[in-house]
């Protein structure tokens, strides 16, 4: 019995170093389609393209609530991420410091409206 408990404790300890992958459900409630989504750690200069899994047509995230995709962030990304959203009409939206551990659903149209409120 003691050896079994030691084996289980050893297995749990060895799994503690496994990095966690975070997922975000991206809902495009804007009127324009999204053609690309990239992410990076806040303060980094290296944007990584993110795969828009589950999109309606496989190429872009349709606008008007029809577009919804589960996005997997890179392993080891951590909870905080900056997202760069590129829309079909050459518009871009930077969403800074999203805590994906607390917020696992992101509405792009609402984020765009919030960004426009802060433009002077």
Short mmCIF file of N, CA, C and O in Angstrom, two decimals, residues 73-114:
data_model
loop_
_atom_site.label_atom_id
_atom_site.label_comp_id
_atom_site.label_asym_id
_atom_site.label_seq_id
_atom_site.Cartn_x
_atom_site.Cartn_y
_atom_site.Cartn_z
N UNK A 73 -4.49 29.31 -27.29
CA UNK A 73 -3.29 30.12 -27.16
C UNK A 73 -2.08 29.19 -27.07
O UNK A 73 -2.21 28.03 -26.67
N UNK A 74 -0.90 29.67 -27.42
CA UNK A 74 0.29 28.81 -27.36
C UNK A 74 0.55 28.29 -25.95
O UNK A 74 0.23 28.96 -24.96
N UNK A 75 1.11 27.09 -25.86
CA UNK A 75 1.50 26.55 -24.55
C UNK A 75 2.42 27.51 -23.83
O UNK A 75 3.29 28.13 -24.45
N UNK A 76 2.24 27.64 -22.55
CA UNK A 76 3.10 28.49 -21.75
C UNK A 76 2.81 29.96 -21.89
O UNK A 76 3.56 30.79 -21.40
N UNK A 77 1.72 30.33 -22.55
CA UNK A 77 1.37 31.73 -22.77
C UNK A 77 1.09 32.45 -21.46
O UNK A 77 1.37 33.62 -21.31
N UNK A 78 0.51 31.78 -20.51
CA UNK A 78 0.11 32.42 -19.27
C UNK A 78 -1.28 32.99 -19.40
O UNK A 78 -1.95 32.84 -20.42
N UNK A 79 -1.73 33.69 -18.35
CA UNK A 79 -3.10 34.19 -18.31
C UNK A 79 -3.28 35.49 -19.10
O UNK A 79 -4.37 35.76 -19.60
N UNK A 80 -2.27 36.31 -19.19
CA UNK A 80 -2.40 37.62 -19.83
C UNK A 80 -1.94 37.55 -21.28
O UNK A 80 -0.89 36.99 -21.58
N UNK A 81 -2.75 38.16 -22.17
CA UNK A 81 -2.42 38.14 -23.60
C UNK A 81 -2.91 39.43 -24.25
O UNK A 81 -3.93 39.98 -23.86
N UNK A 82 -2.16 39.89 -25.23
CA UNK A 82 -2.60 40.96 -26.12
C UNK A 82 -3.08 40.28 -27.40
O UNK A 82 -2.44 39.34 -27.88
N UNK A 83 -4.18 40.76 -27.95
CA UNK A 83 -4.73 40.19 -29.18
C UNK A 83 -4.80 41.25 -30.26
O UNK A 83 -5.21 42.39 -29.99
N UNK A 84 -4.41 40.90 -31.46
CA UNK A 84 -4.51 41.77 -32.62
C UNK A 84 -5.51 41.14 -33.58
O UNK A 84 -5.30 40.04 -34.07
N UNK A 85 -6.61 41.86 -33.82
CA UNK A 85 -7.69 41.37 -34.68
C UNK A 85 -7.62 42.15 -35.98
O UNK A 85 -7.62 43.38 -35.97
N UNK A 86 -7.57 41.45 -37.11
CA UNK A 86 -7.55 42.10 -38.42
C UNK A 86 -8.87 41.81 -39.14
O UNK A 86 -9.22 40.65 -39.36
N UNK A 87 -9.57 42.88 -39.48
CA UNK A 87 -10.86 42.77 -40.15
C UNK A 87 -10.67 42.84 -41.67
O UNK A 87 -9.66 43.31 -42.17
N UNK A 88 -11.68 42.39 -42.41
CA UNK A 88 -11.63 42.29 -43.85
C UNK A 88 -11.44 43.66 -44.53
O UNK A 88 -10.83 43.73 -45.59
N UNK A 89 -11.93 44.73 -43.96
CA UNK A 89 -11.82 46.05 -44.58
C UNK A 89 -10.57 46.81 -44.12
O UNK A 89 -10.60 48.03 -44.01
N UNK A 90 -9.52 46.08 -43.82
CA UNK A 90 -8.21 46.63 -43.45
C UNK A 90 -8.22 47.37 -42.11
O UNK A 90 -7.33 48.12 -41.82
N UNK A 91 -9.25 47.14 -41.32
CA UNK A 91 -9.25 47.71 -39.98
C UNK A 91 -8.55 46.73 -39.05
O UNK A 91 -8.60 45.52 -39.26
N UNK A 92 -7.91 47.26 -38.02
CA UNK A 92 -7.26 46.40 -37.04
C UNK A 92 -7.67 46.86 -35.64
O UNK A 92 -7.91 48.05 -35.40
N UNK A 93 -7.75 45.92 -34.73
CA UNK A 93 -8.13 46.20 -33.36
C UNK A 93 -7.12 45.54 -32.45
O UNK A 93 -6.89 44.34 -32.55
N UNK A 94 -6.52 46.32 -31.57
CA UNK A 94 -5.60 45.80 -30.56
C UNK A 94 -6.35 45.73 -29.24
O UNK A 94 -6.86 46.75 -28.76
N UNK A 95 -6.44 44.54 -28.69
CA UNK A 95 -7.08 44.34 -27.39
C UNK A 95 -5.96 43.97 -26.43
O UNK A 95 -5.35 42.91 -26.54
N UNK A 96 -5.67 44.88 -25.50
CA UNK A 96 -4.52 44.72 -24.60
C UNK A 96 -4.91 44.07 -23.29
O UNK A 96 -5.98 44.33 -22.75
N UNK A 97 -3.99 43.26 -22.80
CA UNK A 97 -4.04 42.69 -21.45
C UNK A 97 -5.36 41.98 -21.14
O UNK A 97 -6.04 42.31 -20.18
N UNK A 98 -5.70 41.00 -21.96
CA UNK A 98 -6.88 40.18 -21.70
C UNK A 98 -6.46 39.05 -20.76
O UNK A 98 -5.50 38.34 -21.03
N UNK A 99 -7.16 38.92 -19.66
CA UNK A 99 -6.88 37.84 -18.71
C UNK A 99 -7.74 36.64 -19.10
O UNK A 99 -8.92 36.59 -18.77
N UNK A 100 -7.14 35.69 -19.80
CA UNK A 100 -7.89 34.55 -20.31
C UNK A 100 -8.19 33.52 -19.23
O UNK A 100 -8.97 32.60 -19.47
N UNK A 101 -7.60 33.67 -18.05
CA UNK A 101 -7.94 32.79 -16.94
C UNK A 101 -9.27 33.21 -16.32
O UNK A 101 -10.01 32.39 -15.80
N UNK A 102 -9.58 34.49 -16.39
CA UNK A 102 -10.83 35.00 -15.82
C UNK A 102 -11.90 35.23 -16.88
O UNK A 102 -13.08 35.22 -16.59
N UNK A 103 -11.47 35.45 -18.10
CA UNK A 103 -12.40 35.80 -19.18
C UNK A 103 -12.13 34.87 -20.35
O UNK A 103 -11.18 35.05 -21.10
N UNK A 104 -12.99 33.88 -20.54
CA UNK A 104 -12.75 32.91 -21.61
C UNK A 104 -13.65 33.12 -22.82
O UNK A 104 -13.66 32.32 -23.73
N UNK A 105 -14.41 34.22 -22.84
CA UNK A 105 -15.25 34.57 -24.01
C UNK A 105 -14.99 36.03 -24.33
O UNK A 105 -15.03 36.88 -23.46
N UNK A 106 -14.72 36.30 -25.60
CA UNK A 106 -14.38 37.65 -26.03
C UNK A 106 -15.31 38.06 -27.18
O UNK A 106 -15.39 37.36 -28.19
N UNK A 107 -16.01 39.18 -27.00
CA UNK A 107 -16.90 39.72 -28.03
C UNK A 107 -16.17 40.84 -28.77
O UNK A 107 -15.85 41.87 -28.17
N UNK A 108 -15.88 40.66 -30.05
CA UNK A 108 -15.08 41.61 -30.81
C UNK A 108 -15.79 42.93 -31.07
O UNK A 108 -15.18 43.99 -31.02
N UNK A 109 -17.08 42.90 -31.36
CA UNK A 109 -17.83 44.14 -31.59
C UNK A 109 -17.86 45.01 -30.35
O UNK A 109 -17.67 46.23 -30.42
N UNK A 110 -18.07 44.40 -29.20
CA UNK A 110 -18.06 45.15 -27.94
C UNK A 110 -16.68 45.72 -27.65
O UNK A 110 -16.56 46.85 -27.18
N UNK A 111 -15.64 44.93 -27.94
CA UNK A 111 -14.27 45.42 -27.73
C UNK A 111 -13.98 46.60 -28.66
O UNK A 111 -13.31 47.57 -28.27
N UNK A 112 -14.48 46.53 -29.91
CA UNK A 112 -14.29 47.63 -30.86
C UNK A 112 -14.99 48.89 -30.34
O UNK A 112 -14.45 49.99 -30.39
N UNK A 113 -16.23 48.75 -29.84
CA UNK A 113 -16.95 49.91 -29.30
C UNK A 113 -16.23 50.52 -28.11
O UNK A 113 -16.15 51.74 -27.99
N UNK A 114 -15.68 49.68 -27.23
CA UNK A 114 -14.92 50.18 -26.08
C UNK A 114 -13.68 50.93 -26.54
O UNK A 114 -13.33 51.97 -25.99
#
